[in-house]
Short mmCIF file of C-alpha atoms and ligand atoms in Angstrom, two decimals:
data_model
loop_
_atom_site.label_atom_id
_atom_site.label_comp_id
_atom_site.label_asym_id
_atom_site.label_seq_id
_atom_site.Cartn_x
_atom_site.Cartn_y
_atom_site.Cartn_z
CA MET A 1 6.00 -11.71 4.55
CA ASP A 2 3.03 -12.18 6.94
CA THR A 3 0.75 -9.42 7.08
CA PRO A 4 -3.04 -10.40 6.77
CA ALA A 5 -3.59 -8.83 10.32
CA SER A 6 -2.75 -5.73 9.10
CA ALA A 7 -4.30 -2.35 6.40
CA PRO A 8 -4.06 -3.38 2.99
CA ARG A 9 -0.79 -1.67 2.11
CA THR A 10 0.48 0.44 -1.21
CA VAL A 11 4.04 1.36 -1.62
CA VAL A 12 5.19 4.21 -3.39
CA LEU A 13 8.74 4.05 -4.41
CA ASP A 14 9.49 7.24 -4.65
CA HIS A 15 13.15 7.33 -5.92
CA PRO A 16 14.81 10.01 -8.29
CA LEU A 17 16.19 7.17 -10.66
CA ILE A 18 12.89 5.35 -10.86
CA ARG A 19 10.99 9.06 -11.53
CA ALA A 20 13.47 9.46 -14.15
CA ARG A 21 13.13 6.57 -15.84
CA LEU A 22 9.32 6.76 -15.76
CA THR A 23 8.87 10.17 -16.91
CA GLU A 24 11.00 8.01 -20.15
CA LEU A 25 8.25 5.56 -20.44
CA ARG A 26 5.57 8.12 -20.12
CA ARG A 27 6.73 9.90 -22.97
CA VAL A 28 4.66 9.14 -26.18
CA SER A 29 8.50 9.84 -28.37
CA THR A 30 10.00 7.34 -26.85
CA GLU A 31 10.92 4.55 -29.38
CA THR A 32 10.86 0.92 -28.36
CA LEU A 33 14.47 0.62 -27.91
CA HIS A 34 14.60 3.51 -25.30
CA PHE A 35 11.50 2.19 -23.44
CA ARG A 36 13.22 -1.36 -23.14
CA GLN A 37 15.59 0.02 -21.75
CA ALA A 38 13.97 2.51 -19.69
CA LEU A 39 11.62 -0.64 -18.17
CA HIS A 40 14.57 -2.58 -17.82
CA ASP A 41 16.34 -0.11 -15.07
CA ILE A 42 13.24 0.63 -13.68
CA ALA A 43 12.31 -2.93 -12.97
CA GLN A 44 15.55 -3.17 -11.44
CA LEU A 45 15.14 0.05 -9.21
CA MET A 46 12.22 -1.63 -8.26
CA THR A 47 13.76 -5.03 -7.31
CA TYR A 48 15.84 -2.85 -4.51
CA GLU A 49 13.43 -1.22 -3.13
CA LEU A 50 10.93 -4.01 -2.64
CA THR A 51 12.91 -6.58 -1.21
CA ARG A 52 14.28 -4.37 1.38
CA ASP A 53 12.22 -6.19 3.77
CA LEU A 54 12.54 -9.62 2.90
CA GLU A 55 14.04 -11.75 5.57
CA THR A 56 17.62 -13.30 6.16
CA GLU A 57 18.48 -15.87 8.22
CA PRO A 58 22.40 -16.00 9.66
CA PHE A 59 24.87 -18.46 8.97
CA GLU A 60 28.71 -18.72 9.24
CA ILE A 61 30.98 -18.76 6.76
CA GLU A 62 34.89 -18.80 6.76
CA THR A 63 36.73 -15.77 5.04
CA PRO A 64 40.44 -16.11 3.90
CA ILE A 65 41.38 -14.53 7.98
CA ARG A 66 38.68 -16.67 9.88
CA LYS A 67 35.30 -17.65 10.59
CA THR A 68 32.34 -15.01 10.89
CA GLU A 69 28.54 -14.77 10.18
CA GLY A 70 27.08 -14.21 7.16
CA ALA A 71 23.39 -13.76 6.25
CA ARG A 72 21.46 -15.54 3.40
CA LEU A 73 17.76 -14.87 2.19
CA LYS A 74 15.47 -17.14 5.20
CA ARG A 75 13.19 -18.35 1.73
CA PRO A 76 13.60 -18.82 -1.94
CA VAL A 77 12.15 -15.79 -4.57
CA THR A 78 9.98 -16.82 -7.03
CA LEU A 79 9.30 -14.38 -9.80
CA VAL A 80 6.09 -14.16 -11.54
CA PRO A 81 5.14 -12.33 -15.03
CA VAL A 82 1.95 -11.96 -15.95
CA LEU A 83 2.18 -12.46 -19.75
CA ARG A 84 2.33 -10.39 -21.47
CA ALA A 85 3.61 -7.29 -20.70
CA GLY A 86 4.79 -8.55 -17.08
CA ALA A 87 7.72 -10.19 -19.35
CA GLY A 88 9.23 -6.88 -20.00
CA MET A 89 10.22 -6.00 -16.35
CA LEU A 90 11.50 -10.06 -15.76
CA ASN A 91 14.80 -9.54 -17.07
CA GLY A 92 15.65 -6.27 -14.56
CA PHE A 93 14.64 -8.20 -11.70
CA THR A 94 16.63 -11.60 -12.72
CA GLU A 95 19.49 -9.16 -12.66
CA ILE A 96 19.16 -8.90 -9.32
CA LEU A 97 17.76 -12.29 -8.13
CA SER A 98 19.77 -14.01 -10.10
CA ASP A 99 18.63 -17.66 -8.58
CA ALA A 100 15.38 -16.71 -8.50
CA ALA A 101 12.77 -19.26 -9.84
CA VAL A 102 10.60 -18.19 -12.66
CA ALA A 103 6.85 -18.94 -12.68
CA PHE A 104 4.06 -17.61 -15.45
CA ILE A 105 0.83 -17.03 -15.64
CA GLY A 106 -1.47 -16.31 -18.94
CA LEU A 107 -4.40 -14.13 -19.22
CA TYR A 108 -6.20 -12.53 -22.05
CA ARG A 109 -9.39 -10.74 -21.60
CA ASP A 110 -12.99 -12.13 -22.57
CA GLU A 111 -14.02 -9.85 -24.99
CA GLU A 112 -17.54 -10.43 -24.13
CA SER A 113 -17.31 -10.49 -20.16
CA LEU A 114 -13.97 -8.27 -20.34
CA ARG A 115 -12.93 -10.28 -17.54
CA PRO A 116 -9.96 -12.03 -17.54
CA ARG A 117 -9.30 -15.72 -18.22
CA PRO A 118 -6.40 -17.82 -17.60
CA TYR A 119 -4.82 -19.53 -20.55
CA TYR A 120 -1.58 -20.69 -19.13
CA SER A 121 0.46 -20.93 -15.74
CA ASN A 122 3.91 -22.96 -14.81
CA PHE A 123 4.72 -22.98 -11.14
CA PRO A 124 7.86 -24.47 -9.47
CA PRO A 125 7.55 -26.99 -6.62
CA THR A 126 9.25 -24.61 -4.08
CA LEU A 127 6.37 -21.86 -5.04
CA GLY A 128 4.20 -22.74 -1.29
CA GLU A 129 7.83 -22.00 0.65
CA SER A 130 8.82 -19.03 -1.59
CA ASP A 131 8.52 -15.14 -1.21
CA VAL A 132 6.69 -14.66 -4.36
CA ILE A 133 6.99 -11.39 -6.31
CA LEU A 134 4.14 -10.92 -8.64
CA ILE A 135 5.11 -8.37 -11.55
CA ASP A 136 2.49 -6.89 -13.77
CA PRO A 137 3.49 -3.33 -15.12
CA MET A 138 0.11 -1.75 -15.35
CA LEU A 139 -2.74 -2.32 -12.35
CA ALA A 140 -6.17 -0.64 -14.15
CA THR A 141 -8.76 -2.17 -13.00
CA GLY A 142 -7.38 -4.71 -10.92
CA HIS A 143 -9.02 -7.83 -12.23
CA SER A 144 -6.06 -9.44 -14.43
CA GLY A 145 -3.83 -8.91 -10.84
CA ALA A 146 -6.47 -9.94 -8.49
CA GLU A 147 -6.75 -12.94 -10.58
CA ALA A 148 -3.57 -14.16 -11.20
CA ALA A 149 -2.67 -13.61 -6.97
CA ALA A 150 -5.69 -15.89 -6.72
CA GLN A 151 -4.31 -18.79 -8.87
CA LEU A 152 -0.58 -18.18 -6.91
CA LYS A 153 -2.56 -18.46 -3.65
CA ASN A 154 -4.93 -21.77 -5.23
CA ALA A 155 -1.39 -23.07 -6.11
CA GLY A 156 0.01 -22.70 -2.16
CA ALA A 157 1.88 -19.49 -2.37
CA THR A 158 1.30 -17.55 0.85
CA ARG A 159 4.02 -14.78 0.72
CA ILE A 160 2.97 -12.69 -2.17
CA ARG A 161 4.07 -9.25 -3.46
CA PHE A 162 2.94 -7.47 -6.12
CA ALA A 163 5.10 -5.59 -8.14
CA THR A 164 3.53 -3.31 -10.75
CA LEU A 165 4.98 0.48 -12.40
CA ILE A 166 1.95 2.12 -12.37
CA ALA A 167 -1.73 2.05 -10.43
CA ALA A 168 -5.00 3.34 -11.22
CA PRO A 169 -6.63 4.40 -7.51
CA GLU A 170 -9.39 1.82 -9.14
CA GLY A 171 -7.30 -0.93 -9.53
CA VAL A 172 -5.76 -0.67 -5.96
CA ALA A 173 -9.19 -0.96 -4.33
CA GLU A 174 -10.35 -4.02 -6.63
CA PHE A 175 -7.27 -5.66 -5.91
CA HIS A 176 -7.08 -5.35 -1.90
CA SER A 177 -10.74 -5.79 -1.59
CA ARG A 178 -9.71 -8.94 -3.01
CA HIS A 179 -6.06 -9.68 -1.62
CA PRO A 180 -5.95 -7.29 1.40
CA ASP A 181 -2.96 -9.19 2.81
CA ILE A 182 -0.90 -8.52 -0.45
CA PRO A 183 1.46 -5.68 -0.57
CA ILE A 184 1.35 -3.73 -3.66
CA PHE A 185 4.81 -1.98 -5.14
CA THR A 186 4.52 0.89 -7.40
CA ALA A 187 6.22 3.67 -8.94
CA SER A 188 3.20 5.40 -9.62
CA VAL A 189 -0.51 5.82 -8.62
CA ASP A 190 -1.95 7.86 -11.42
CA GLU A 191 -5.26 9.80 -11.45
CA GLY A 192 -7.44 7.14 -12.91
CA LEU A 193 -8.91 5.13 -15.57
CA ASN A 194 -10.84 6.58 -18.99
CA GLU A 195 -13.75 4.52 -20.89
CA LYS A 196 -11.39 2.79 -21.93
CA ALA A 197 -9.71 1.38 -18.79
CA TYR A 198 -6.65 2.36 -20.02
CA ILE A 199 -4.63 4.47 -17.09
CA VAL A 200 -4.48 8.03 -17.23
CA PRO A 201 -2.01 9.61 -17.97
CA GLY A 202 -0.33 6.13 -18.07
CA LEU A 203 1.83 5.13 -20.85
CA GLY A 204 -0.16 3.96 -23.11
CA ASP A 205 -0.51 -0.47 -23.83
CA ALA A 206 2.52 -1.47 -22.00
CA GLY A 207 2.65 -4.75 -23.86
CA ASP A 208 2.43 -3.03 -27.33
CA ARG A 209 5.36 -0.33 -26.15
CA TYR A 210 7.58 -2.73 -25.40
CA PHE A 211 7.44 -5.74 -27.85
CA GLY A 212 6.80 -3.23 -31.14
CA THR A 213 3.38 -3.83 -31.43
N1 URA B 301 -2.96 -1.87 -19.76
C1 URA B 301 -2.08 -1.37 -20.50
O1 URA B 301 -1.21 -1.90 -21.09
N2 URA B 301 -2.06 -0.02 -20.40
C2 URA B 301 -3.09 0.66 -19.48
O2 URA B 301 -3.19 2.17 -19.40
C3 URA B 301 -4.20 -0.67 -18.88
C4 URA B 301 -3.93 -1.96 -19.30
#
Protein backbone atom coordinates (compact mmCIF):
# COMPACT_ATOMS: atom_id res chain seq x y z
CA MET A 1 0.00 0.00 0.00
CA ASP A 2 1.46 3.36 -1.05
CA THR A 3 -0.33 6.03 1.00
CA PRO A 4 2.39 8.35 2.34
CA ALA A 5 0.89 11.42 0.70
CA SER A 6 -2.63 10.83 2.05
CA ALA A 7 -4.09 11.63 5.44
CA PRO A 8 -3.65 9.09 8.26
CA ARG A 9 -6.27 6.37 7.94
CA THR A 10 -8.11 4.52 10.72
CA VAL A 11 -10.52 1.85 9.52
CA VAL A 12 -13.06 0.49 12.00
CA LEU A 13 -14.00 -3.02 10.86
CA ASP A 14 -17.68 -2.81 11.55
CA HIS A 15 -19.06 -6.29 10.91
CA PRO A 16 -21.78 -8.11 12.90
CA LEU A 17 -19.62 -11.18 13.57
CA ILE A 18 -16.71 -9.02 14.70
CA ARG A 19 -19.01 -7.03 17.03
CA ALA A 20 -20.39 -10.24 18.53
CA ARG A 21 -16.93 -11.79 19.14
CA LEU A 22 -15.61 -8.54 20.55
CA THR A 23 -18.45 -8.51 23.07
CA GLU A 24 -17.39 -11.98 24.27
CA LEU A 25 -13.80 -10.79 24.61
CA ARG A 26 -14.82 -7.76 26.63
CA ARG A 27 -17.00 -9.67 29.09
CA VAL A 28 -15.15 -10.24 32.37
CA SER A 29 -16.83 -13.64 32.87
CA THR A 30 -15.43 -15.02 29.60
CA GLU A 31 -12.98 -17.74 30.64
CA THR A 32 -9.63 -18.48 28.95
CA LEU A 33 -10.86 -21.22 26.64
CA HIS A 34 -13.69 -19.11 25.28
CA PHE A 35 -11.50 -15.99 25.13
CA ARG A 36 -8.95 -17.85 22.97
CA GLN A 37 -11.62 -19.09 20.61
CA ALA A 38 -13.21 -15.65 20.23
CA LEU A 39 -9.83 -13.97 19.64
CA HIS A 40 -8.97 -16.60 17.06
CA ASP A 41 -12.31 -16.08 15.27
CA ILE A 42 -12.06 -12.31 15.29
CA ALA A 43 -8.49 -12.41 13.94
CA GLN A 44 -9.74 -14.50 11.01
CA LEU A 45 -12.60 -12.12 10.34
CA MET A 46 -10.27 -9.12 10.55
CA THR A 47 -7.90 -10.78 8.06
CA TYR A 48 -10.59 -10.82 5.38
CA GLU A 49 -11.38 -7.17 5.91
CA LEU A 50 -7.90 -5.74 6.20
CA THR A 51 -6.49 -7.58 3.20
CA ARG A 52 -9.32 -6.40 0.97
CA ASP A 53 -7.09 -3.93 -0.91
CA LEU A 54 -3.95 -6.07 -1.28
CA GLU A 55 -2.78 -5.83 -4.86
CA THR A 56 -2.98 -8.85 -7.15
CA GLU A 57 -1.41 -9.52 -10.52
CA PRO A 58 -2.78 -11.58 -13.40
CA PHE A 59 -1.14 -14.79 -14.58
CA GLU A 60 -2.13 -17.57 -16.92
CA ILE A 61 -3.11 -21.05 -15.77
CA GLU A 62 -4.59 -24.11 -17.43
CA THR A 63 -7.81 -25.60 -16.13
CA PRO A 64 -8.71 -29.15 -17.23
CA ILE A 65 -10.72 -27.45 -20.00
CA ARG A 66 -8.54 -24.60 -21.32
CA LYS A 67 -6.16 -21.78 -20.48
CA THR A 68 -7.51 -18.88 -18.44
CA GLU A 69 -6.25 -15.90 -16.53
CA GLY A 70 -5.96 -16.16 -12.76
CA ALA A 71 -4.69 -13.82 -10.04
CA ARG A 72 -2.09 -14.03 -7.33
CA LEU A 73 -0.96 -11.63 -4.62
CA LYS A 74 1.57 -9.23 -6.06
CA ARG A 75 3.82 -9.36 -3.01
CA PRO A 76 4.54 -11.80 -0.20
CA VAL A 77 2.80 -11.10 3.10
CA THR A 78 4.69 -10.89 6.38
CA LEU A 79 2.79 -11.05 9.66
CA VAL A 80 4.43 -9.40 12.65
CA PRO A 81 2.84 -10.08 16.04
CA VAL A 82 4.18 -7.96 18.88
CA LEU A 83 4.96 -10.25 21.82
CA ARG A 84 3.25 -11.23 23.92
CA ALA A 85 -0.41 -10.42 23.21
CA GLY A 86 0.02 -10.25 19.43
CA ALA A 87 0.76 -13.98 19.43
CA GLY A 88 -2.86 -14.57 20.45
CA MET A 89 -4.07 -13.31 17.07
CA LEU A 90 -1.45 -15.05 14.95
CA ASN A 91 -3.23 -18.36 14.28
CA GLY A 92 -6.35 -16.60 13.06
CA PHE A 93 -4.23 -14.73 10.53
CA THR A 94 -2.17 -17.73 9.36
CA GLU A 95 -5.29 -19.80 8.77
CA ILE A 96 -6.27 -17.34 6.05
CA LEU A 97 -2.77 -16.27 4.97
CA SER A 98 -1.32 -19.78 5.14
CA ASP A 99 1.85 -18.99 3.18
CA ALA A 100 2.69 -15.73 4.96
CA ALA A 101 6.09 -15.32 6.59
CA VAL A 102 5.96 -14.61 10.32
CA ALA A 103 8.31 -12.15 11.98
CA PHE A 104 8.36 -11.29 15.69
CA ILE A 105 8.98 -8.18 17.73
CA GLY A 106 9.38 -8.40 21.52
CA LEU A 107 8.93 -5.24 23.60
CA TYR A 108 8.86 -4.77 27.35
CA ARG A 109 7.86 -1.68 29.30
CA ASP A 110 10.69 0.13 31.10
CA GLU A 111 9.09 0.76 34.49
CA GLU A 112 11.00 4.02 35.06
CA SER A 113 10.43 5.75 31.75
CA LEU A 114 7.24 3.76 30.99
CA ARG A 115 8.58 3.51 27.43
CA PRO A 116 8.71 0.33 25.35
CA ARG A 117 12.14 -1.27 25.07
CA PRO A 118 12.89 -3.83 22.37
CA TYR A 119 14.24 -7.19 23.59
CA TYR A 120 13.76 -9.38 20.52
CA SER A 121 13.26 -9.18 16.80
CA ASN A 122 13.39 -11.68 13.97
CA PHE A 123 12.70 -10.51 10.42
CA PRO A 124 12.63 -12.52 7.18
CA PRO A 125 14.83 -11.45 4.24
CA THR A 126 11.65 -10.74 2.26
CA LEU A 127 10.51 -8.00 4.67
CA GLY A 128 11.35 -5.11 2.32
CA GLU A 129 9.32 -6.48 -0.58
CA SER A 130 6.39 -7.65 1.61
CA ASP A 131 2.98 -6.34 2.47
CA VAL A 132 3.53 -6.25 6.22
CA ILE A 133 0.76 -6.67 8.80
CA LEU A 134 1.80 -5.51 12.26
CA ILE A 135 -0.39 -7.17 14.90
CA ASP A 136 -0.95 -5.90 18.45
CA PRO A 137 -4.43 -6.34 19.96
CA MET A 138 -4.43 -3.26 22.22
CA LEU A 139 -3.43 0.16 20.89
CA ALA A 140 -3.39 1.99 24.23
CA THR A 141 -0.81 4.80 24.55
CA GLY A 142 0.47 4.03 21.06
CA HIS A 143 4.12 3.94 22.17
CA SER A 144 4.62 0.18 21.65
CA GLY A 145 2.88 0.12 18.29
CA ALA A 146 4.86 3.14 17.10
CA GLU A 147 8.14 1.61 18.30
CA ALA A 148 7.36 -1.68 16.56
CA ALA A 149 6.51 0.16 13.33
CA ALA A 150 9.78 2.13 13.58
CA GLN A 151 11.71 -1.15 13.93
CA LEU A 152 10.01 -2.52 10.84
CA LYS A 153 10.84 0.58 8.83
CA ASN A 154 14.48 0.46 10.02
CA ALA A 155 14.61 -3.14 8.81
CA GLY A 156 13.41 -2.10 5.35
CA ALA A 157 9.61 -2.50 5.44
CA THR A 158 7.80 0.07 3.28
CA ARG A 159 4.25 -1.28 3.02
CA ILE A 160 2.89 -1.68 6.53
CA ARG A 161 -0.64 -1.88 7.89
CA PHE A 162 -1.44 -2.13 11.59
CA ALA A 163 -4.04 -4.61 12.86
CA THR A 164 -5.31 -3.96 16.36
CA LEU A 165 -8.39 -5.26 18.13
CA ILE A 166 -9.20 -2.24 20.30
CA ALA A 167 -7.72 1.23 20.00
CA ALA A 168 -7.82 4.21 22.34
CA PRO A 169 -8.11 7.63 20.66
CA GLU A 170 -4.85 8.61 22.42
CA GLY A 171 -3.09 5.62 20.88
CA VAL A 172 -4.43 6.36 17.42
CA ALA A 173 -3.22 9.98 17.69
CA GLU A 174 0.25 9.00 18.95
CA PHE A 175 0.68 6.25 16.38
CA HIS A 176 -0.40 8.42 13.47
CA SER A 177 1.74 11.35 14.63
CA ARG A 178 4.78 9.10 14.19
CA HIS A 179 3.53 6.98 11.29
CA PRO A 180 0.95 8.88 9.22
CA ASP A 181 1.67 6.51 6.32
CA ILE A 182 0.49 3.37 8.17
CA PRO A 183 -3.26 2.68 8.19
CA ILE A 184 -4.78 1.32 11.40
CA PHE A 185 -7.43 -1.40 11.15
CA THR A 186 -9.34 -1.99 14.36
CA ALA A 187 -12.56 -3.58 15.59
CA SER A 188 -13.27 -0.63 17.88
CA VAL A 189 -12.05 2.81 18.90
CA ASP A 190 -12.96 2.92 22.59
CA GLU A 191 -13.51 5.89 24.93
CA GLY A 192 -9.98 6.43 26.18
CA LEU A 193 -7.37 5.39 28.75
CA ASN A 194 -7.66 5.18 32.51
CA GLU A 195 -4.94 6.35 34.94
CA LYS A 196 -3.10 3.04 34.52
CA ALA A 197 -3.14 3.34 30.72
CA TYR A 198 -5.72 0.59 30.30
CA ILE A 199 -8.27 1.06 27.55
CA VAL A 200 -11.81 1.93 28.76
CA PRO A 201 -14.05 -0.02 28.50
CA GLY A 202 -11.51 -2.31 26.78
CA LEU A 203 -11.14 -5.91 27.88
CA GLY A 204 -8.42 -5.75 30.55
CA ASP A 205 -4.96 -7.17 29.93
CA ALA A 206 -5.15 -8.99 26.62
CA GLY A 207 -2.02 -11.10 27.25
CA ASP A 208 -3.16 -12.19 30.70
CA ARG A 209 -6.61 -13.09 29.47
CA TYR A 210 -5.34 -15.01 26.43
CA PHE A 211 -2.55 -16.87 28.24
CA GLY A 212 -4.49 -17.40 31.47
CA THR A 213 -1.89 -15.67 33.63
N1 LIG B 1 -2.65 -3.52 27.11
C1 LIG B 1 -3.69 -4.35 27.41
O1 LIG B 1 -3.55 -5.57 27.36
N2 LIG B 1 -4.86 -3.81 27.77
C2 LIG B 1 -5.05 -2.47 27.83
O2 LIG B 1 -6.16 -2.03 28.16
C3 LIG B 1 -3.97 -1.63 27.52
C4 LIG B 1 -2.78 -2.17 27.15
